[in-house]
PDB file of C-alpha atoms in Angstrom:
ATOM      1  CA  MET A 255     120.828 -53.606 122.420  1.00 56.00           C
ATOM      2  CA  ILE A 256     123.511 -55.560 124.288  1.00 55.00           C
ATOM      3  CA  THR A 257     123.694 -52.820 126.941  1.00 66.00           C
ATOM      4  CA  TRP A 258     119.961 -52.943 127.609  1.00 74.00           C
ATOM      5  CA  LEU A 259     120.014 -56.753 127.696  1.00 77.00           C
ATOM      6  CA  ARG A 260     122.812 -56.710 130.263  1.00 73.00           C
ATOM      7  CA  LEU A 261     120.925 -54.096 132.249  1.00 75.00           C
ATOM      8  CA  ALA A 262     117.740 -56.186 132.210  1.00 81.00           C
ATOM      9  CA  ILE A 263     119.632 -59.282 133.385  1.00 83.00           C
ATOM     10  CA  ALA A 264     121.335 -57.329 136.164  1.00 80.00           C
ATOM     11  CA  LEU A 265     118.142 -55.771 137.501  1.00 81.00           C
ATOM     12  CA  GLY A 266     116.279 -59.064 137.119  1.00 89.00           C
ATOM     13  CA  THR A 267     118.952 -60.799 139.202  1.00 92.00           C
ATOM     14  CA  LEU A 268     118.640 -58.157 141.896  1.00 90.00           C
ATOM     15  CA  VAL A 269     114.850 -58.533 142.001  1.00 91.00           C
ATOM     16  CA  VAL A 270     115.113 -62.322 142.382  1.00 95.00           C
ATOM     17  CA  VAL A 271     117.689 -62.055 145.173  1.00 95.00           C
ATOM     18  CA  THR A 272     115.520 -59.471 146.931  1.00 94.00           C
ATOM     19  CA  LEU A 273     112.437 -61.691 146.784  1.00 94.00           C
ATOM     20  CA  VAL A 274     114.405 -64.673 148.148  1.00 96.00           C
ATOM     21  CA  LEU A 275     115.916 -62.744 151.063  1.00 96.00           C
ATOM     22  CA  LEU A 276     112.848 -60.644 151.864  1.00 95.00           C
ATOM     23  CA  PRO A 277     110.844 -63.147 153.980  1.00 96.00           C
ATOM     24  CA  ILE A 278     113.949 -64.150 155.946  1.00 96.00           C
ATOM     25  CA  GLN A 279     114.781 -60.515 156.677  1.00 96.00           C
ATOM     26  CA  LEU A 280     111.197 -59.787 157.757  1.00 96.00           C
ATOM     27  CA  VAL A 281     111.371 -62.631 160.279  1.00 96.00           C
ATOM     28  CA  GLY A 282     114.746 -61.358 161.481  1.00 95.00           C
ATOM     29  CA  LEU A 283     113.352 -57.867 161.997  1.00 95.00           C
ATOM     30  CA  ARG A 284     110.218 -59.148 163.707  1.00 94.00           C
ATOM     31  CA  PHE A 285     112.133 -61.162 166.304  1.00 94.00           C
ATOM     32  CA  ASN A 286     115.308 -59.052 166.342  1.00 90.00           C
ATOM     33  CA  LEU A 287     117.480 -61.954 165.181  1.00 93.00           C
ATOM     34  CA  LYS A 288     121.178 -61.506 164.382  1.00 91.00           C
ATOM     35  CA  ILE A 289     120.530 -62.555 160.798  1.00 94.00           C
ATOM     36  CA  ARG A 290     118.780 -59.219 160.182  1.00 94.00           C
ATOM     37  CA  ARG A 291     122.214 -57.567 160.380  1.00 92.00           C
ATOM     38  CA  ARG A 292     123.924 -60.078 158.091  1.00 93.00           C
ATOM     39  CA  LEU A 293     121.489 -60.468 155.213  1.00 96.00           C
ATOM     40  CA  PRO A 294     121.772 -56.836 154.058  1.00 96.00           C
ATOM     41  CA  ARG A 295     125.499 -57.383 153.550  1.00 96.00           C
ATOM     42  CA  LEU A 296     124.774 -60.249 151.160  1.00 96.00           C
ATOM     43  CA  TRP A 297     122.204 -58.138 149.323  1.00 96.00           C
ATOM     44  CA  HIS A 298     124.612 -55.211 148.996  1.00 96.00           C
ATOM     45  CA  ARG A 299     127.327 -57.472 147.621  1.00 96.00           C
ATOM     46  CA  VAL A 300     124.985 -58.736 144.938  1.00 95.00           C
ATOM     47  CA  ALA A 301     123.785 -55.187 144.212  1.00 92.00           C
ATOM     48  CA  CYS A 302     127.346 -53.895 143.797  1.00 93.00           C
ATOM     49  CA  ARG A 303     128.190 -56.786 141.508  1.00 92.00           C
ATOM     50  CA  VAL A 304     125.188 -56.437 139.204  1.00 88.00           C
ATOM     51  CA  LEU A 305     125.558 -52.638 139.038  1.00 86.00           C
ATOM     52  CA  GLY A 306     129.250 -52.957 138.208  1.00 88.00           C
ATOM     53  CA  LEU A 307     130.635 -51.348 141.376  1.00 92.00           C
ATOM     54  CA  LYS A 308     134.094 -52.860 141.944  1.00 94.00           C
ATOM     55  CA  VAL A 309     134.890 -52.241 145.604  1.00 97.00           C
ATOM     56  CA  ARG A 310     138.492 -52.301 146.876  1.00 97.00           C
ATOM     57  CA  VAL A 311     139.088 -52.100 150.626  1.00 98.00           C
ATOM     58  CA  HIS A 312     142.185 -50.563 152.195  1.00 97.00           C
ATOM     59  CA  GLY A 313     142.864 -50.921 155.903  1.00 97.00           C
ATOM     60  CA  VAL A 314     140.645 -52.776 158.365  1.00 97.00           C
ATOM     61  CA  MET A 315     137.494 -52.014 160.251  1.00 97.00           C
ATOM     62  CA  GLU A 316     138.019 -51.215 163.921  1.00 97.00           C
ATOM     63  CA  PRO A 317     137.157 -54.345 165.971  1.00 96.00           C
ATOM     64  CA  SER A 318     136.287 -52.451 169.180  1.00 95.00           C
ATOM     65  CA  ARG A 319     132.703 -51.584 170.056  1.00 94.00           C
ATOM     66  CA  PRO A 320     130.693 -49.365 170.272  1.00 95.00           C
ATOM     67  CA  LEU A 321     131.710 -48.227 166.786  1.00 97.00           C
ATOM     68  CA  LEU A 322     130.483 -45.232 164.802  1.00 97.00           C
ATOM     69  CA  ILE A 323     131.728 -44.951 161.228  1.00 97.00           C
ATOM     70  CA  ALA A 324     132.041 -41.411 159.855  1.00 97.00           C
ATOM     71  CA  ALA A 325     132.302 -41.325 156.058  1.00 97.00           C
ATOM     72  CA  ASN A 326     132.172 -38.792 153.248  1.00 96.00           C
ATOM     73  CA  HIS A 327     128.998 -38.849 151.185  1.00 93.00           C
ATOM     74  CA  ALA A 328     128.705 -38.474 147.403  1.00 90.00           C
ATOM     75  CA  SER A 329     125.804 -40.713 146.397  1.00 87.00           C
ATOM     76  CA  TRP A 330     123.220 -43.337 147.328  1.00 86.00           C
ATOM     77  CA  LYS A 331     125.896 -45.804 146.146  1.00 90.00           C
ATOM     78  CA  ASP A 332     127.908 -45.103 149.309  1.00 95.00           C
ATOM     79  CA  ILE A 333     125.381 -47.129 151.307  1.00 93.00           C
ATOM     80  CA  MET A 334     125.690 -50.108 148.969  1.00 93.00           C
ATOM     81  CA  VAL A 335     129.474 -49.890 149.023  1.00 96.00           C
ATOM     82  CA  LEU A 336     129.774 -49.774 152.815  1.00 97.00           C
ATOM     83  CA  GLY A 337     126.992 -52.324 153.214  1.00 97.00           C
ATOM     84  CA  SER A 338     128.901 -54.767 151.012  1.00 97.00           C
ATOM     85  CA  VAL A 339     132.001 -54.779 153.232  1.00 96.00           C
ATOM     86  CA  ALA A 340     130.488 -54.750 156.734  1.00 95.00           C
ATOM     87  CA  ASP A 341     127.292 -55.393 158.684  1.00 96.00           C
ATOM     88  CA  VAL A 342     126.330 -51.768 159.156  1.00 96.00           C
ATOM     89  CA  VAL A 343     123.223 -49.718 159.784  1.00 96.00           C
ATOM     90  CA  CYS A 344     122.989 -46.212 158.343  1.00 94.00           C
ATOM     91  CA  ILE A 345     121.609 -42.935 159.594  1.00 90.00           C
ATOM     92  CA  ALA A 346     119.452 -41.276 156.932  1.00 87.00           C
ATOM     93  CA  LYS A 347     117.203 -38.258 156.656  1.00 84.00           C
ATOM     94  CA  ALA A 348     113.531 -38.969 157.252  1.00 86.00           C
ATOM     95  CA  GLU A 349     112.564 -38.243 153.622  1.00 87.00           C
ATOM     96  CA  VAL A 350     114.376 -41.387 152.491  1.00 87.00           C
ATOM     97  CA  ARG A 351     111.689 -43.462 154.224  1.00 88.00           C
ATOM     98  CA  ASP A 352     109.171 -42.405 151.554  1.00 87.00           C
ATOM     99  CA  TRP A 353     111.393 -42.855 148.504  1.00 82.00           C
ATOM    100  CA  PRO A 354     110.181 -45.472 146.011  1.00 77.00           C
ATOM    101  CA  VAL A 355     112.135 -48.744 146.251  1.00 78.00           C
ATOM    102  CA  PHE A 356     115.018 -47.222 148.225  1.00 81.00           C
ATOM    103  CA  GLY A 357     112.728 -46.291 151.101  1.00 89.00           C
ATOM    104  CA  VAL A 358     111.483 -49.874 151.390  1.00 90.00           C
ATOM    105  CA  LEU A 359     115.034 -51.218 151.257  1.00 90.00           C
ATOM    106  CA  ALA A 360     116.128 -48.729 153.914  1.00 93.00           C
ATOM    107  CA  ARG A 361     113.365 -49.852 156.270  1.00 93.00           C
ATOM    108  CA  LEU A 362     114.252 -53.504 155.676  1.00 93.00           C
ATOM    109  CA  GLN A 363     117.826 -52.734 156.721  1.00 93.00           C
ATOM    110  CA  ALA A 364     116.641 -51.127 159.972  1.00 93.00           C
ATOM    111  CA  THR A 365     117.946 -47.708 158.924  1.00 94.00           C
ATOM    112  CA  ILE A 366     117.830 -45.010 161.596  1.00 92.00           C
ATOM    113  CA  PHE A 367     115.761 -42.130 160.229  1.00 91.00           C
ATOM    114  CA  VAL A 368     116.295 -38.632 161.624  1.00 85.00           C
ATOM    115  CA  GLU A 369     114.198 -35.492 161.214  1.00 79.00           C
ATOM    116  CA  ARG A 370     116.758 -32.694 161.409  1.00 66.00           C
ATOM    117  CA  GLU A 371     114.253 -29.850 161.181  1.00 62.00           C
ATOM    118  CA  GLN A 372     112.144 -31.012 164.144  1.00 59.00           C
ATOM    119  CA  ARG A 373     114.335 -30.200 167.130  1.00 58.00           C
ATOM    120  CA  GLN A 374     111.786 -31.497 169.624  1.00 52.00           C
ATOM    121  CA  LYS A 375     112.553 -35.001 168.357  1.00 58.00           C
ATOM    122  CA  THR A 376     116.331 -34.598 168.472  1.00 60.00           C
ATOM    123  CA  GLY A 377     116.672 -36.145 171.932  1.00 67.00           C
ATOM    124  CA  ASP A 378     114.733 -39.276 171.023  1.00 73.00           C
ATOM    125  CA  GLN A 379     116.664 -39.688 167.778  1.00 78.00           C
ATOM    126  CA  VAL A 380     120.038 -39.308 169.455  1.00 80.00           C
ATOM    127  CA  ASN A 381     119.007 -41.814 172.119  1.00 84.00           C
ATOM    128  CA  GLU A 382     117.974 -44.299 169.421  1.00 87.00           C
ATOM    129  CA  ILE A 383     121.386 -44.029 167.774  1.00 88.00           C
ATOM    130  CA  ALA A 384     123.101 -44.382 171.154  1.00 87.00           C
ATOM    131  CA  ARG A 385     121.031 -47.484 171.942  1.00 90.00           C
ATOM    132  CA  ARG A 386     121.899 -49.120 168.640  1.00 93.00           C
ATOM    133  CA  LEU A 387     125.589 -48.357 169.211  1.00 93.00           C
ATOM    134  CA  THR A 388     125.632 -49.854 172.697  1.00 90.00           C
ATOM    135  CA  ASP A 389     123.755 -52.900 171.379  1.00 91.00           C
ATOM    136  CA  GLY A 390     126.819 -53.633 169.258  1.00 92.00           C
ATOM    137  CA  GLU A 391     125.564 -52.401 165.895  1.00 95.00           C
ATOM    138  CA  ILE A 392     127.996 -50.577 163.610  1.00 96.00           C
ATOM    139  CA  VAL A 393     126.330 -47.267 162.828  1.00 96.00           C
ATOM    140  CA  VAL A 394     127.291 -45.245 159.740  1.00 96.00           C
ATOM    141  CA  LEU A 395     127.107 -41.466 159.926  1.00 94.00           C
ATOM    142  CA  PHE A 396     127.579 -39.123 156.961  1.00 94.00           C
ATOM    143  CA  PRO A 397     128.577 -36.015 158.942  1.00 92.00           C
ATOM    144  CA  GLU A 398     128.537 -33.630 155.956  1.00 91.00           C
ATOM    145  CA  GLY A 399     124.759 -33.845 156.209  1.00 84.00           C
ATOM    146  CA  THR A 400     124.380 -33.873 152.404  1.00 84.00           C
ATOM    147  CA  THR A 401     126.011 -35.254 149.260  1.00 84.00           C
ATOM    148  CA  SER A 402     129.084 -33.682 147.666  1.00 83.00           C
ATOM    149  CA  ASP A 403     130.461 -33.842 144.121  1.00 80.00           C
ATOM    150  CA  GLY A 404     132.714 -36.746 145.105  1.00 82.00           C
ATOM    151  CA  ASN A 405     135.886 -34.689 144.621  1.00 83.00           C
ATOM    152  CA  ARG A 406     136.021 -33.116 148.059  1.00 86.00           C
ATOM    153  CA  LEU A 407     134.878 -33.309 151.637  1.00 92.00           C
ATOM    154  CA  MET A 408     132.399 -30.656 152.659  1.00 90.00           C
ATOM    155  CA  GLU A 409     132.353 -29.106 156.118  1.00 89.00           C
ATOM    156  CA  ILE A 410     131.428 -31.600 158.812  1.00 90.00           C
ATOM    157  CA  LYS A 411     128.509 -30.770 161.120  1.00 87.00           C
ATOM    158  CA  THR A 412     129.712 -31.232 164.697  1.00 87.00           C
ATOM    159  CA  SER A 413     126.150 -31.566 166.035  1.00 82.00           C
ATOM    160  CA  LEU A 414     125.803 -34.927 164.314  1.00 80.00           C
ATOM    161  CA  PHE A 415     128.366 -36.403 166.726  1.00 87.00           C
ATOM    162  CA  GLY A 416     125.940 -35.893 169.599  1.00 84.00           C
ATOM    163  CA  ALA A 417     124.981 -39.566 169.361  1.00 84.00           C
ATOM    164  CA  ALA A 418     128.534 -40.578 170.265  1.00 89.00           C
ATOM    165  CA  ALA A 419     128.401 -38.369 173.362  1.00 89.00           C
ATOM    166  CA  SER A 420     125.031 -39.867 174.358  1.00 86.00           C
ATOM    167  CA  ALA A 421     126.350 -43.419 173.995  1.00 90.00           C
ATOM    168  CA  VAL A 422     129.465 -42.833 176.157  1.00 92.00           C
ATOM    169  CA  PRO A 423     127.712 -43.313 179.559  1.00 90.00           C
ATOM    170  CA  HIS A 424     126.339 -46.659 178.374  1.00 85.00           C
ATOM    171  CA  ALA A 425     129.562 -47.936 176.794  1.00 88.00           C
ATOM    172  CA  PRO A 426     131.298 -50.706 178.821  1.00 84.00           C
ATOM    173  CA  ASP A 427     134.571 -48.756 179.097  1.00 90.00           C
ATOM    174  CA  GLY A 428     133.090 -45.293 178.772  1.00 93.00           C
ATOM    175  CA  VAL A 429     134.436 -44.973 175.228  1.00 96.00           C
ATOM    176  CA  VAL A 430     132.745 -44.758 171.827  1.00 96.00           C
ATOM    177  CA  HIS A 431     135.090 -45.425 168.927  1.00 97.00           C
ATOM    178  CA  ILE A 432     134.709 -43.294 165.792  1.00 97.00           C
ATOM    179  CA  GLN A 433     136.404 -44.591 162.660  1.00 98.00           C
ATOM    180  CA  PRO A 434     136.963 -42.182 159.765  1.00 98.00           C
ATOM    181  CA  VAL A 435     136.281 -43.786 156.370  1.00 98.00           C
ATOM    182  CA  SER A 436     136.729 -42.352 152.892  1.00 97.00           C
ATOM    183  CA  ILE A 437     134.814 -43.536 149.840  1.00 97.00           C
ATOM    184  CA  ALA A 438     136.483 -42.572 146.566  1.00 95.00           C
ATOM    185  CA  TYR A 439     135.113 -43.268 143.084  1.00 93.00           C
ATOM    186  CA  THR A 440     138.357 -43.576 141.182  1.00 93.00           C
ATOM    187  CA  GLY A 441     137.881 -45.322 137.841  1.00 90.00           C
ATOM    188  CA  VAL A 442     135.661 -46.429 134.984  1.00 87.00           C
ATOM    189  CA  HIS A 443     136.512 -49.593 133.063  1.00 80.00           C
ATOM    190  CA  GLY A 444     139.920 -49.653 134.719  1.00 82.00           C
ATOM    191  CA  MET A 445     140.813 -46.109 133.632  1.00 84.00           C
ATOM    192  CA  ALA A 446     141.137 -43.131 135.959  1.00 85.00           C
ATOM    193  CA  MET A 447     137.805 -41.339 136.353  1.00 85.00           C
ATOM    194  CA  GLY A 448     137.949 -37.926 134.677  1.00 75.00           C
ATOM    195  CA  ARG A 449     135.592 -34.969 134.751  1.00 72.00           C
ATOM    196  CA  PHE A 450     133.329 -36.469 132.053  1.00 71.00           C
ATOM    197  CA  HIS A 451     132.470 -39.512 134.194  1.00 73.00           C
ATOM    198  CA  ARG A 452     132.201 -37.685 137.515  1.00 75.00           C
ATOM    199  CA  PRO A 453     128.365 -37.689 137.353  1.00 75.00           C
ATOM    200  CA  LEU A 454     128.598 -41.475 137.800  1.00 74.00           C
ATOM    201  CA  ALA A 455     130.148 -40.892 141.220  1.00 77.00           C
ATOM    202  CA  ALA A 456     128.151 -37.996 142.599  1.00 78.00           C
ATOM    203  CA  TRP A 457     124.399 -37.703 142.914  1.00 73.00           C
ATOM    204  CA  PRO A 458     123.373 -34.055 143.411  1.00 62.00           C
ATOM    205  CA  GLY A 459     119.855 -33.610 144.722  1.00 59.00           C
ATOM    206  CA  ASP A 460     118.539 -32.028 141.505  1.00 61.00           C
ATOM    207  CA  ILE A 461     119.150 -35.184 139.428  1.00 65.00           C
ATOM    208  CA  GLU A 462     116.349 -37.749 139.228  1.00 68.00           C
ATOM    209  CA  LEU A 463     117.190 -41.040 140.924  1.00 67.00           C
ATOM    210  CA  LEU A 464     116.066 -43.452 138.183  1.00 67.00           C
ATOM    211  CA  PRO A 465     118.100 -41.916 135.317  1.00 69.00           C
ATOM    212  CA  HIS A 466     121.160 -41.814 137.560  1.00 68.00           C
ATOM    213  CA  LEU A 467     120.667 -45.440 138.600  1.00 70.00           C
ATOM    214  CA  LEU A 468     120.299 -46.515 134.984  1.00 70.00           C
ATOM    215  CA  GLY A 469     123.398 -44.562 134.007  1.00 71.00           C
ATOM    216  CA  VAL A 470     125.499 -46.370 136.613  1.00 74.00           C
ATOM    217  CA  ALA A 471     124.087 -49.764 135.634  1.00 71.00           C
ATOM    218  CA  ARG A 472     124.645 -49.067 131.927  1.00 72.00           C
ATOM    219  CA  GLU A 473     128.305 -48.202 132.470  1.00 71.00           C
ATOM    220  CA  GLY A 474     128.805 -51.426 134.372  1.00 72.00           C
ATOM    221  CA  ALA A 475     132.363 -50.912 135.652  1.00 84.00           C
ATOM    222  CA  VAL A 476     132.990 -48.252 138.301  1.00 90.00           C
ATOM    223  CA  ASP A 477     135.967 -48.613 140.648  1.00 94.00           C
ATOM    224  CA  VAL A 478     135.418 -47.636 144.276  1.00 96.00           C
ATOM    225  CA  ASP A 479     138.154 -47.429 146.922  1.00 97.00           C
ATOM    226  CA  VAL A 480     137.192 -47.610 150.587  1.00 98.00           C
ATOM    227  CA  ASP A 481     139.828 -46.540 153.126  1.00 98.00           C
ATOM    228  CA  PHE A 482     139.434 -47.342 156.832  1.00 98.00           C
ATOM    229  CA  GLY A 483     141.378 -44.839 158.915  1.00 98.00           C
ATOM    230  CA  GLU A 484     142.720 -44.723 162.443  1.00 97.00           C
ATOM    231  CA  ARG A 485     139.978 -44.497 165.041  1.00 97.00           C
ATOM    232  CA  VAL A 486     139.238 -41.477 167.228  1.00 97.00           C
ATOM    233  CA  ASP A 487     138.026 -42.240 170.756  1.00 96.00           C
ATOM    234  CA  TYR A 488     135.148 -40.272 172.261  1.00 96.00           C
ATOM    235  CA  THR A 489     135.038 -40.184 176.073  1.00 95.00           C
ATOM    236  CA  ARG A 490     133.386 -38.073 178.755  1.00 94.00           C
ATOM    237  CA  ALA A 491     136.355 -35.722 178.605  1.00 95.00           C
ATOM    238  CA  SER A 492     136.237 -35.298 174.817  1.00 95.00           C
ATOM    239  CA  ASN A 493     135.421 -32.020 173.128  1.00 93.00           C
ATOM    240  CA  ARG A 494     132.901 -32.622 170.351  1.00 92.00           C
ATOM    241  CA  LYS A 495     134.284 -29.911 168.090  1.00 93.00           C
ATOM    242  CA  GLN A 496     137.835 -31.175 168.470  1.00 95.00           C
ATOM    243  CA  VAL A 497     136.757 -34.766 167.769  1.00 95.00           C
ATOM    244  CA  SER A 498     134.896 -33.655 164.639  1.00 95.00           C
ATOM    245  CA  ARG A 499     137.962 -31.706 163.453  1.00 95.00           C
ATOM    246  CA  ASP A 500     140.169 -34.767 163.937  1.00 97.00           C
ATOM    247  CA  VAL A 501     137.712 -36.977 162.055  1.00 97.00           C
ATOM    248  CA  GLU A 502     137.333 -34.408 159.272  1.00 96.00           C
ATOM    249  CA  ALA A 503     141.111 -34.100 158.824  1.00 97.00           C
ATOM    250  CA  ARG A 504     141.560 -37.854 158.533  1.00 97.00           C
ATOM    251  CA  ILE A 505     138.747 -38.328 156.015  1.00 97.00           C
ATOM    252  CA  ARG A 506     139.979 -35.380 153.956  1.00 96.00           C
ATOM    253  CA  SER A 507     143.526 -36.757 153.905  1.00 97.00           C
ATOM    254  CA  MET A 508     142.483 -40.269 152.852  1.00 97.00           C
ATOM    255  CA  LEU A 509     140.023 -39.058 150.223  1.00 96.00           C
ATOM    256  CA  GLY A 510     142.476 -36.594 148.715  1.00 94.00           C
ATOM    257  CA  ALA A 511     145.272 -39.150 148.525  1.00 95.00           C
ATOM    258  CA  ARG A 512     143.039 -41.767 146.915  1.00 95.00           C
ATOM    259  CA  LEU A 513     141.654 -39.362 144.312  1.00 91.00           C
ATOM    260  CA  ARG A 514     145.209 -38.328 143.434  1.00 89.00           C
ATOM    261  CA  GLY A 515     146.049 -41.982 142.882  1.00 82.00           C
ATOM    262  CA  ARG A 516     148.361 -42.352 145.886  1.00 66.00           C
TER     263      ARG A 516
END
């Protein structure tokens, strides 16, 4: 009974905050005001708090722009976690646009939607990402292209770094900065997260969203460690495959060390 009461209070709080911020965000989106980038960070902080996600940050975000963040991807929670520590905009698959609740929230945060199967639209999508980067927005890319089990980094798709290459000619110094970031779900109620609680971290595609969301909210105390790594610069002379290998190695190293408790 107490668990469901706490859950109701948490979700009720999130609904109230959403309704308060919604009209302001709509105005910000309509007139492209800077506040449209800042309000989502406030919302994500509240969301992490009410869902019991305790975020710890290690390292610092790269101050140089344009900046593309490349992070491992285990769950929808990754977006909340990153959104709570920086004013970021995410790249998501087009299907997310039609998801209940999450699709609306994604559109309100000016998410960049990509249709990977329709190659005729690839150029326009890459150009949109490049434009947002050169406008000074911090764009988050999940280069695995899917979610993992949270215990490992899957193979990175080098094609997804095409946006960085497209933004280089428009960058003031001819450089796009890529910062590797690892997101590790490391504990539950202050204890190391074992195999039993791993489903709280990962969200495989065959699990319904609502039950998973309720499970996280019911638990109410999940520790998340976010590590900001050393940047990799992308220039006209860069090799996309080599850049992706460098980024992959740095994410894999940070994620592995954090999951091992180092």
